[in-house]
mmCIF file of N, CA and C in Angstrom:
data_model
loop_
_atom_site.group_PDB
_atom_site.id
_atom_site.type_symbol
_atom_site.label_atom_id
_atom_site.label_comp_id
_atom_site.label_asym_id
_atom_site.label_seq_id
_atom_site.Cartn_x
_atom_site.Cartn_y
_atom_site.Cartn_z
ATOM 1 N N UNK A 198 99.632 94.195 60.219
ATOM 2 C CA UNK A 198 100.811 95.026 60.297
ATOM 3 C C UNK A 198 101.351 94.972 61.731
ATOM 4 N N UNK A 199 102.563 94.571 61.736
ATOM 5 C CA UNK A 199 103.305 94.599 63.346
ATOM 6 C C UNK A 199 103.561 96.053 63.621
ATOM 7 N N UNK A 200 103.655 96.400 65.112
ATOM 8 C CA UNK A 200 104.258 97.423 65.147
ATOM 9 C C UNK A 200 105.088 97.627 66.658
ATOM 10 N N UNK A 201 105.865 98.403 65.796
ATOM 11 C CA UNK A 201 107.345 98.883 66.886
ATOM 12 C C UNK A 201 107.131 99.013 68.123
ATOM 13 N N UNK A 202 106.154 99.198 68.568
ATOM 14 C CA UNK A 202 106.373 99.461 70.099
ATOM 15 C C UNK A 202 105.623 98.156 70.531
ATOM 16 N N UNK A 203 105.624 98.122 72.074
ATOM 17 C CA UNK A 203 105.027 96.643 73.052
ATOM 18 C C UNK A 203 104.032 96.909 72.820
ATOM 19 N N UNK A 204 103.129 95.903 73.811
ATOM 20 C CA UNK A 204 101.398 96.389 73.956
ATOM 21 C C UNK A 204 101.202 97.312 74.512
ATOM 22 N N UNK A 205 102.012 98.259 75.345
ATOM 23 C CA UNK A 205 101.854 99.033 75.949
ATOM 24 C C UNK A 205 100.744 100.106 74.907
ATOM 25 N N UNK A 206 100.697 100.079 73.630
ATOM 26 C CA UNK A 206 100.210 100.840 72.734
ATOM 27 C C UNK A 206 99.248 100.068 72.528
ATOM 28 N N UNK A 207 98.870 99.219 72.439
ATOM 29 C CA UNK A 207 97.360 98.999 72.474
ATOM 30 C C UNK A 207 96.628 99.157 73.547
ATOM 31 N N UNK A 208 94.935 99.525 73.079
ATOM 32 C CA UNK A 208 94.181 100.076 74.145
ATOM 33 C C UNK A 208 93.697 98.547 74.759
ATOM 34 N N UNK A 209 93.983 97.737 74.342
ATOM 35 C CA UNK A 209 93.232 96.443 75.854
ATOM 36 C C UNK A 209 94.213 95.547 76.017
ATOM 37 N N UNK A 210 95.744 96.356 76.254
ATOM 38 C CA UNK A 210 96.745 96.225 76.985
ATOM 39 C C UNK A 210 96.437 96.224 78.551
ATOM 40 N N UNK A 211 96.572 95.190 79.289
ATOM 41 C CA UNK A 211 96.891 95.630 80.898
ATOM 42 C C UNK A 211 98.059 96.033 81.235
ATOM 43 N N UNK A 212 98.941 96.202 81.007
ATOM 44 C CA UNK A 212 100.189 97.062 81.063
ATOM 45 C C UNK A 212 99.541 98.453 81.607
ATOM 46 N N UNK A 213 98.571 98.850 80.637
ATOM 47 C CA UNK A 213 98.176 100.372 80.231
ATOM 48 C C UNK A 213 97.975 101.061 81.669
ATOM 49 N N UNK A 214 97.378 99.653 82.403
ATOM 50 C CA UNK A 214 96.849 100.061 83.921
ATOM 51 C C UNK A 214 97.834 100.389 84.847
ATOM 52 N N UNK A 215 99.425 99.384 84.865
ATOM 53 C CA UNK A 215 100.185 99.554 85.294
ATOM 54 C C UNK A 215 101.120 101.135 85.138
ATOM 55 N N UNK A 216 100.936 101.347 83.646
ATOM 56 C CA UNK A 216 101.637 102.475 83.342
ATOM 57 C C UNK A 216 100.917 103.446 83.835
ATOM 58 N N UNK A 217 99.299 103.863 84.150
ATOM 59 C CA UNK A 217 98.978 104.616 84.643
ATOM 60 C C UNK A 217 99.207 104.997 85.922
ATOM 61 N N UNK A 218 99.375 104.252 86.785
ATOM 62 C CA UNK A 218 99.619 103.850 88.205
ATOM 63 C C UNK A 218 100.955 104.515 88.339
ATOM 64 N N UNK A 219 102.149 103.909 87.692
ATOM 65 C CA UNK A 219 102.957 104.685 88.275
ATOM 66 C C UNK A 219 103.792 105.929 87.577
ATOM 67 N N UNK A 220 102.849 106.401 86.191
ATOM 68 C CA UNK A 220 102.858 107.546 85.761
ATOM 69 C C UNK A 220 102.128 108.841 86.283
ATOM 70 N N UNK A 221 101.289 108.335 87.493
ATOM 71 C CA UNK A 221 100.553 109.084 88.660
ATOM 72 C C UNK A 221 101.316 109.956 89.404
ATOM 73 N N UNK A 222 101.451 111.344 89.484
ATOM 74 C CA UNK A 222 102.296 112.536 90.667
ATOM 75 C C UNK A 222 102.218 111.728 91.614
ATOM 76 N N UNK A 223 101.133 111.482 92.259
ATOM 77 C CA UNK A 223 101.002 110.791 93.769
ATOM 78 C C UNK A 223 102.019 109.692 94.353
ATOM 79 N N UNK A 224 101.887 108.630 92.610
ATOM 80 C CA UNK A 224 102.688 107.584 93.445
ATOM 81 C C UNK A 224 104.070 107.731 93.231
ATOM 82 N N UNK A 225 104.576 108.994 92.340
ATOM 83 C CA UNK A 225 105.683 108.916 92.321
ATOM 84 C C UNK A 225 106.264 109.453 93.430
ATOM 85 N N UNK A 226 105.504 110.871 94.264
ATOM 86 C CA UNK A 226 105.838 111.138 95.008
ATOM 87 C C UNK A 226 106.125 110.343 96.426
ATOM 88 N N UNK A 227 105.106 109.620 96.390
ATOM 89 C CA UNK A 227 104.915 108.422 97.936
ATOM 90 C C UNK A 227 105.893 107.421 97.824
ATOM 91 N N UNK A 228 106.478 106.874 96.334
ATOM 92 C CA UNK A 228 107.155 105.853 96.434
ATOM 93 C C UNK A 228 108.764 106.739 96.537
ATOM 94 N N UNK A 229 108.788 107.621 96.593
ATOM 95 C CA UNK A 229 110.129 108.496 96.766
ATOM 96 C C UNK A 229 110.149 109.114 98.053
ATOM 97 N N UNK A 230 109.244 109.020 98.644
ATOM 98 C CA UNK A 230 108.459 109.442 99.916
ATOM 99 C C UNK A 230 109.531 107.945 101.120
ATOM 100 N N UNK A 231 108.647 106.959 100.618
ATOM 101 C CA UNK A 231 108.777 105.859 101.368
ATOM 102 C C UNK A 231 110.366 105.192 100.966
ATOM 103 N N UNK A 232 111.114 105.216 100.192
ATOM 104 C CA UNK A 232 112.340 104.889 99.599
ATOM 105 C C UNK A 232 112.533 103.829 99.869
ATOM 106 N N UNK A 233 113.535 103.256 100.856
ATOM 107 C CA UNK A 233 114.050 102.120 101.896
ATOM 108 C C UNK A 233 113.675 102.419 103.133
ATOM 109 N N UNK A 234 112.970 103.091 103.373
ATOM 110 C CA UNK A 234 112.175 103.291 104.703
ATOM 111 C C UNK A 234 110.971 103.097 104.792
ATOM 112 N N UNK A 235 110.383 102.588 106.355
ATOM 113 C CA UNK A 235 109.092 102.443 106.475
ATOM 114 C C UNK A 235 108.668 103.589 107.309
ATOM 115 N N UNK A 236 107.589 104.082 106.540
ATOM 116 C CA UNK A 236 107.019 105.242 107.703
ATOM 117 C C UNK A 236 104.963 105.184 107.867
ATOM 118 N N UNK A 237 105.115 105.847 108.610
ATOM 119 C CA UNK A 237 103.787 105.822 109.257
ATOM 120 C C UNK A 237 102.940 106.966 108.438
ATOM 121 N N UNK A 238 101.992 106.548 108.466
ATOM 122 C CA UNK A 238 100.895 107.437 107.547
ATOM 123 C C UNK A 238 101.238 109.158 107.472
ATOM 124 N N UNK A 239 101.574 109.353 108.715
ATOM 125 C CA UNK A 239 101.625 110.971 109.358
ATOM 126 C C UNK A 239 102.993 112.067 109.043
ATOM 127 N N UNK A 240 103.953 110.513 108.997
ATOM 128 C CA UNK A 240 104.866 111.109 108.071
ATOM 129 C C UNK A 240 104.845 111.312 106.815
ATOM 130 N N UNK A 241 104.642 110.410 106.117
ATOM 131 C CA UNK A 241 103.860 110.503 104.446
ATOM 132 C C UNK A 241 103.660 111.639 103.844
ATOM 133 N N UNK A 242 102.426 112.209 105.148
ATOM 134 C CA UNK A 242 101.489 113.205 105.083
ATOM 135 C C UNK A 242 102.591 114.770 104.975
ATOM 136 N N UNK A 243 103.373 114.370 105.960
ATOM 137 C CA UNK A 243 104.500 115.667 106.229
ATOM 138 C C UNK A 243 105.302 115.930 105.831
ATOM 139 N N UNK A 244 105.943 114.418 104.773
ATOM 140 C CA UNK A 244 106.627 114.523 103.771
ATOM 141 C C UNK A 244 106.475 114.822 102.076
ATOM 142 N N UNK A 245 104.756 114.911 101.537
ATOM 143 C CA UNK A 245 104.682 115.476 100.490
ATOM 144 C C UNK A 245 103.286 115.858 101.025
ATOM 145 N N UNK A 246 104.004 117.397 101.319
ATOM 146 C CA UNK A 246 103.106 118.548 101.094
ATOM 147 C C UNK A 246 101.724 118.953 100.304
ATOM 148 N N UNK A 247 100.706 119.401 100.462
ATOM 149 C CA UNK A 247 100.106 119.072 99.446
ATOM 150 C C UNK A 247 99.047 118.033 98.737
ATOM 151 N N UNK A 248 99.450 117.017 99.484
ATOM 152 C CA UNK A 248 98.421 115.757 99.716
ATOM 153 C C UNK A 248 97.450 115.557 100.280
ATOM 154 N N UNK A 249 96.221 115.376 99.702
ATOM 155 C CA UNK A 249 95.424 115.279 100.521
ATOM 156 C C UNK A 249 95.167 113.868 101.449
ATOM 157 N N UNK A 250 94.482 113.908 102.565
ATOM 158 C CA UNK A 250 94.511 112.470 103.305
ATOM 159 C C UNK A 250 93.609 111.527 102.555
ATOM 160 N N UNK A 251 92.694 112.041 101.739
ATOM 161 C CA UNK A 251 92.189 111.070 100.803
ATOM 162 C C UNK A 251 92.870 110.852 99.843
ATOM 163 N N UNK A 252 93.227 111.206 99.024
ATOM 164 C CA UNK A 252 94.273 111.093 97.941
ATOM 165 C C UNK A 252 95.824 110.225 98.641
ATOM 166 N N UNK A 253 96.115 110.583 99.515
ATOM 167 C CA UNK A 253 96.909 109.209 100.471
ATOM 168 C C UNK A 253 96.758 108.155 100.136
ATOM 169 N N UNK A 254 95.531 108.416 100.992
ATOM 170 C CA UNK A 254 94.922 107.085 101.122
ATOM 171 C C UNK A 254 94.753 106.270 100.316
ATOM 172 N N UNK A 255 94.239 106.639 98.911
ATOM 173 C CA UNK A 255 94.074 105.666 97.928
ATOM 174 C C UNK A 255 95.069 105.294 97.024
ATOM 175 N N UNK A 256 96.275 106.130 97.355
ATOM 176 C CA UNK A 256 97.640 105.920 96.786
ATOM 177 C C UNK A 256 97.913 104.935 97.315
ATOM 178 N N UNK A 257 97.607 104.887 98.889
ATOM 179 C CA UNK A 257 98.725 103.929 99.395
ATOM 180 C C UNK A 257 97.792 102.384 98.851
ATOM 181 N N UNK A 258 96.677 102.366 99.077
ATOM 182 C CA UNK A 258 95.950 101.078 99.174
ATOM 183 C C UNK A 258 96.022 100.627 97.640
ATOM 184 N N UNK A 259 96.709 101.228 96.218
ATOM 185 C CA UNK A 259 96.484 100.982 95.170
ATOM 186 C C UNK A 259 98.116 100.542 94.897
ATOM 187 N N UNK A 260 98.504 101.140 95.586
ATOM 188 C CA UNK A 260 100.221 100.540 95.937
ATOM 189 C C UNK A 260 99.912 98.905 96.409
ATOM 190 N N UNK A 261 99.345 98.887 97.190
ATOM 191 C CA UNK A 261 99.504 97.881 98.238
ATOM 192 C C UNK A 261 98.294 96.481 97.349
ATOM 193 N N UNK A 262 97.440 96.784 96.650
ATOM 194 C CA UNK A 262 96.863 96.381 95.835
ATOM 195 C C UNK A 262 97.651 95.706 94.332
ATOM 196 N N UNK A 263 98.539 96.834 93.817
ATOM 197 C CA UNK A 263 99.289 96.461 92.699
ATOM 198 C C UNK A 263 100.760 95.890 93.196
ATOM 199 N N UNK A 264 101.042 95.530 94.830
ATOM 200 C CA UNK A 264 101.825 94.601 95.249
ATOM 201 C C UNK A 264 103.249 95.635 95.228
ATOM 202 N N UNK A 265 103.129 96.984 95.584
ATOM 203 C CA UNK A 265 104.125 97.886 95.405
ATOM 204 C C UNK A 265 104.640 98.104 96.871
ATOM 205 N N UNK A 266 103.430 98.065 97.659
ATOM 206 C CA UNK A 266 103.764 98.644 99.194
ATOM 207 C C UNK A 266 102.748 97.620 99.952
ATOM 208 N N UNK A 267 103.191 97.548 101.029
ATOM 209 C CA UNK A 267 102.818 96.691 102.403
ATOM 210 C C UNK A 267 102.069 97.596 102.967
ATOM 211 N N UNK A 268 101.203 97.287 103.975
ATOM 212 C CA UNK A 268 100.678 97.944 105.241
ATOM 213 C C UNK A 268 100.711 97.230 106.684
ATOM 214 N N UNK A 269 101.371 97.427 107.075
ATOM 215 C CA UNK A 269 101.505 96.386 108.397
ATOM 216 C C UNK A 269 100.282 97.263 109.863
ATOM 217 N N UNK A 270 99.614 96.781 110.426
ATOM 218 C CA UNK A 270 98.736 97.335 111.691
ATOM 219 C C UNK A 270 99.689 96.360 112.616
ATOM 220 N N UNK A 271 100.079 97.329 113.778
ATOM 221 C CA UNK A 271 100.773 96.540 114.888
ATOM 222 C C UNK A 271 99.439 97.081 115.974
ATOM 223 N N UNK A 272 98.928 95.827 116.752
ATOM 224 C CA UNK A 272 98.005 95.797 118.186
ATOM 225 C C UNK A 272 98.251 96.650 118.859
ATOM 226 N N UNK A 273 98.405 98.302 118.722
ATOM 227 C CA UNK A 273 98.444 99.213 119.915
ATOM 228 C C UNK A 273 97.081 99.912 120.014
ATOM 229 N N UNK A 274 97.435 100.520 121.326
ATOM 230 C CA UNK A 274 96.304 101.596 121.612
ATOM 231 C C UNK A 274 96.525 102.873 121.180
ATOM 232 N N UNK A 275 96.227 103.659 120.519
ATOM 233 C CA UNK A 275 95.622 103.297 119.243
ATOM 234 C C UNK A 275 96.240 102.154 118.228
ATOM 235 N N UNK A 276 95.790 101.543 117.172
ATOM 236 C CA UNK A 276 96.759 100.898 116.601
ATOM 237 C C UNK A 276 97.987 101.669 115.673
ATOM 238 N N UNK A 277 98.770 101.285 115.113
ATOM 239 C CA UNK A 277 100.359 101.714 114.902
ATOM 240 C C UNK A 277 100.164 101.602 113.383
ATOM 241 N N UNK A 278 99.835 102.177 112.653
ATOM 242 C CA UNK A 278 100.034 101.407 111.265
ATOM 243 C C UNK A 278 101.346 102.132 110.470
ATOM 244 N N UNK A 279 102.345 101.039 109.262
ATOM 245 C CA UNK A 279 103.530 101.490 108.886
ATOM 246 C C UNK A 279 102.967 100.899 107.312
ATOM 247 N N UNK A 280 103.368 101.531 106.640
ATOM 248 C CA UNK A 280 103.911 101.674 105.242
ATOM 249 C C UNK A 280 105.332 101.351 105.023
ATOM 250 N N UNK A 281 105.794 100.256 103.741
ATOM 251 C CA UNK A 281 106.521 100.206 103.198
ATOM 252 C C UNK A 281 106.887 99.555 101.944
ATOM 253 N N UNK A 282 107.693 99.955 101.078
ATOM 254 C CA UNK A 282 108.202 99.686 99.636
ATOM 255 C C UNK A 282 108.180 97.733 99.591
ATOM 256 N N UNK A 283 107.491 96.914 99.044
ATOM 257 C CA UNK A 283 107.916 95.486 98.872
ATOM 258 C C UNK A 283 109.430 95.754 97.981
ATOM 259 N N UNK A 284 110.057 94.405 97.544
ATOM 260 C CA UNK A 284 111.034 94.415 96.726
ATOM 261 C C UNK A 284 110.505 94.520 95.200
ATOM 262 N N UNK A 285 109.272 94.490 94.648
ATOM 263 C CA UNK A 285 108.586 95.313 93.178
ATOM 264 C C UNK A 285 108.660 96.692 93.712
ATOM 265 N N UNK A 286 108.368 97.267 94.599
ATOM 266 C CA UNK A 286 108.105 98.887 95.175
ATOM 267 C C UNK A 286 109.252 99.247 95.186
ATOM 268 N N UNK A 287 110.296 98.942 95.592
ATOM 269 C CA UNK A 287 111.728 98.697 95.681
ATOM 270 C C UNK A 287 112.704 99.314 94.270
ATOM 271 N N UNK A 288 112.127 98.466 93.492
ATOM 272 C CA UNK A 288 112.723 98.452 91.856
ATOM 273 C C UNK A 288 112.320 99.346 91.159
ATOM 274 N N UNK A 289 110.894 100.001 91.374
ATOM 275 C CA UNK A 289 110.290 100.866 91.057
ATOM 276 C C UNK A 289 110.958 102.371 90.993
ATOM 277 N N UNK A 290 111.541 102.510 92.879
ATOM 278 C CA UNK A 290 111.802 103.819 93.096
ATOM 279 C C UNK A 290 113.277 104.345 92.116
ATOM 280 N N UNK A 291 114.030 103.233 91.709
ATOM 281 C CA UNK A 291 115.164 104.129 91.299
ATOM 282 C C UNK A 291 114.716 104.844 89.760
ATOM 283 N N UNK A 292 113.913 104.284 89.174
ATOM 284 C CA UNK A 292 113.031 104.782 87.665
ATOM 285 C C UNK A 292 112.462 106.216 87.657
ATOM 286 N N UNK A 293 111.932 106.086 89.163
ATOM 287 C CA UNK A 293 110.971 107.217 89.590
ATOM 288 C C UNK A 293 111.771 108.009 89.575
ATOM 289 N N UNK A 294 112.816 107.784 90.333
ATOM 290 C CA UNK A 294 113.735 108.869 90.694
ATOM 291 C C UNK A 294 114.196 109.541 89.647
ATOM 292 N N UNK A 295 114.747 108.880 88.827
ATOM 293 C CA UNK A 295 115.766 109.266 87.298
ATOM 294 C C UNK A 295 114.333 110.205 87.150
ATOM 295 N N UNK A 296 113.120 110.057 86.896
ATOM 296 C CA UNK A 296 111.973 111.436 86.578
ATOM 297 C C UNK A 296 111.938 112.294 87.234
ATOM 298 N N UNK A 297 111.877 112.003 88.960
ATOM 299 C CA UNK A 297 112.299 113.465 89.615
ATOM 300 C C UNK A 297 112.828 114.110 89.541
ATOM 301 N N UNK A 298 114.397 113.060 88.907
ATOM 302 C CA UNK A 298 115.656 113.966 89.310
ATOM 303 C C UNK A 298 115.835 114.870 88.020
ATOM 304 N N UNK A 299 115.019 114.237 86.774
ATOM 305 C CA UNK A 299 115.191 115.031 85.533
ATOM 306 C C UNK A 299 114.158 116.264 85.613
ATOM 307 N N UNK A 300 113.195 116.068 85.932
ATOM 308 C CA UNK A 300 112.216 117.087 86.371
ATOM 309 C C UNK A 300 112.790 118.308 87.194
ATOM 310 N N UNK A 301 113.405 118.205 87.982
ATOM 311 C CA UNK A 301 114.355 119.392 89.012
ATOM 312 C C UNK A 301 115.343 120.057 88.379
ATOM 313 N N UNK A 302 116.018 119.132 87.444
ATOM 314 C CA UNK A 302 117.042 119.734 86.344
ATOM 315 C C UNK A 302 116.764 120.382 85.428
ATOM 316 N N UNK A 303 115.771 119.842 84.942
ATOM 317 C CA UNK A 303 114.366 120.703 83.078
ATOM 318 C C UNK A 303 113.662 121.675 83.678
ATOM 319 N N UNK A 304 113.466 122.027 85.106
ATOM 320 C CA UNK A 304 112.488 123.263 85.326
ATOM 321 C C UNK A 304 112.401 124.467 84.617
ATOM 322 N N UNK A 305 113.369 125.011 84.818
ATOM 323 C CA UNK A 305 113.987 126.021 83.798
ATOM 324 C C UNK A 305 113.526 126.107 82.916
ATOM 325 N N UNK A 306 114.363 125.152 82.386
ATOM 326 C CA UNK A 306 113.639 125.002 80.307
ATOM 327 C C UNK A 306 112.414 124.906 80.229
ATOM 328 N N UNK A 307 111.876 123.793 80.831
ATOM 329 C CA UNK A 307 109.912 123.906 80.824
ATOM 330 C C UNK A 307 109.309 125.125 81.325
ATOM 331 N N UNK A 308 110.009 125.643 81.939
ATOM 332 C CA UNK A 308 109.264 126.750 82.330
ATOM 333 C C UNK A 308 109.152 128.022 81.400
ATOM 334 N N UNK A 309 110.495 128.421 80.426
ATOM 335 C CA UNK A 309 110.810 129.133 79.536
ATOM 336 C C UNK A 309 109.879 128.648 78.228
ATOM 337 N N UNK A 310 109.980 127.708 78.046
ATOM 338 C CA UNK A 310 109.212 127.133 77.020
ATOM 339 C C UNK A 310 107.702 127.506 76.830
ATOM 340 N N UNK A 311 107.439 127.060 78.360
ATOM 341 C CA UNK A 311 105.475 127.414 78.259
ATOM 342 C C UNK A 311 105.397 128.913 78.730
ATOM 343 N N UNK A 312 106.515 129.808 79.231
ATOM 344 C CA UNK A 312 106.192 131.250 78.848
ATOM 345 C C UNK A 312 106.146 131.737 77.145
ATOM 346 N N UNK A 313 107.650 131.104 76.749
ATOM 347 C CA UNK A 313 107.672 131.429 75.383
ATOM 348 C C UNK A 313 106.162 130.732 74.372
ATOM 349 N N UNK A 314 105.498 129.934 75.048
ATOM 350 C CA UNK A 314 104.472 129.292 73.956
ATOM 351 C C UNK A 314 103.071 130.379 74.526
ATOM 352 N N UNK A 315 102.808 131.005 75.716
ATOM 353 C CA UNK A 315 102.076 131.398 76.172
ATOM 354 C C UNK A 315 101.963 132.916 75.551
ATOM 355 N N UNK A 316 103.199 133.370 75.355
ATOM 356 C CA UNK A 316 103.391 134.658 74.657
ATOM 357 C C UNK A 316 102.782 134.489 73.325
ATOM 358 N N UNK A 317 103.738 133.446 72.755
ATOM 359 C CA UNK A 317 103.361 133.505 71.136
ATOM 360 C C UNK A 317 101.455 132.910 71.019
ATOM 361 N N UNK A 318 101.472 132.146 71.918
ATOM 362 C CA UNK A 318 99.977 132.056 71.479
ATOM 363 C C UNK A 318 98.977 133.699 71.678
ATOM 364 N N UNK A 319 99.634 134.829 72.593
ATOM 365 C CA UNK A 319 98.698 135.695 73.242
ATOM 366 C C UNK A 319 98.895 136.844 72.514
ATOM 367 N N UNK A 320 100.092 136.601 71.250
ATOM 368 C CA UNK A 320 100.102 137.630 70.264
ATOM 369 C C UNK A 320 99.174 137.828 69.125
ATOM 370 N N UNK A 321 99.109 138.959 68.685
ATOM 371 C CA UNK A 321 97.484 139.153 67.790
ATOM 372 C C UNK A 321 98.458 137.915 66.256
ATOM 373 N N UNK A 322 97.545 137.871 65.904
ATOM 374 C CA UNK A 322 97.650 137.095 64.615
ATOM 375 C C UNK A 322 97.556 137.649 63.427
ATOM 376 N N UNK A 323 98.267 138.172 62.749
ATOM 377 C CA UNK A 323 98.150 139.222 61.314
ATOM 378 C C UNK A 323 96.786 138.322 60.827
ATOM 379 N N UNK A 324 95.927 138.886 60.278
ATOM 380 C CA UNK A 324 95.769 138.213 58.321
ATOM 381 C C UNK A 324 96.224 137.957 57.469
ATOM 382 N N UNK A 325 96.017 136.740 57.055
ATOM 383 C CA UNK A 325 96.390 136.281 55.872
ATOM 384 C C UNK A 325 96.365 136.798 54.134
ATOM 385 N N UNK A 326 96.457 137.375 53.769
ATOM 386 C CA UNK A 326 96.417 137.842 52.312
ATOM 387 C C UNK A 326 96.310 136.573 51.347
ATOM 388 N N UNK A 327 94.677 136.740 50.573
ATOM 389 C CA UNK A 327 94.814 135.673 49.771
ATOM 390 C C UNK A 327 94.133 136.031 48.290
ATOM 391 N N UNK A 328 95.187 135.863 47.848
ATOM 392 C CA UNK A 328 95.226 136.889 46.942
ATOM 393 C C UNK A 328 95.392 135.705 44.784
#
């Protein structure tokens, strides 16, 4: 039986890995973080709140691994290191964005929603009559 969707729906899809990666908070945030700019670890850090420096860290090197982001070390004292978007990292961010930007717009509603589901789940439940 064929079916409608890509491999993305099968489980020994490698896609699956990709989709996890950048269905990740982290990297959506870092690759919206880093845009068309290159910045240095410290900005990163100052630009999404909340992050931990380990959790950074392995964002950035899984970026830079799945060919999303660069790491350049320039020879200073201390050394200089910069982060930035390749042209795949590049193509990435405007996708991301359309989720941020829908996410900032739906707050509201998601938020009404999981009060309204939080209520109805925390109301008593009659009995059933079976009769």
């Amino acid at each position: 039986m064929e079916t409608v969707h890509g491999c993305v729906y099968d489980p020994s899809c490698p896609t699956r890995e990709t989709l996890a990666r950048i269905a990740d908070k982290w990297t959506l945030l870092v690759v919206g973080c880093l845009g068309d700019n290159t910045k240095r670890f410290s900005e990163l850090r100052r630009g999404i709140p909340g992050i931990s420096q380990k959790m950074l860290t392995q964002t950035l090197r899984s970026l830079e691994r799945d060919g999303l982001a660069t790491r350049t070390v320039y020879p200073t004292i201390p050394p200089r290191v910069e982060y930035a978007l390749t042209p795949l990292g590049r193509s990435l961010d405007e996708p991301l964005a359309a989720v941020r930007t829908w996410a900032e717009a739906n707050i509201a509603a998601v938020r009404d929603a999981q009060d309204a589901f939080d209520t109805a789940d925390a109301a008593p439940v009659a009995p059933v009559a079976v009769g």
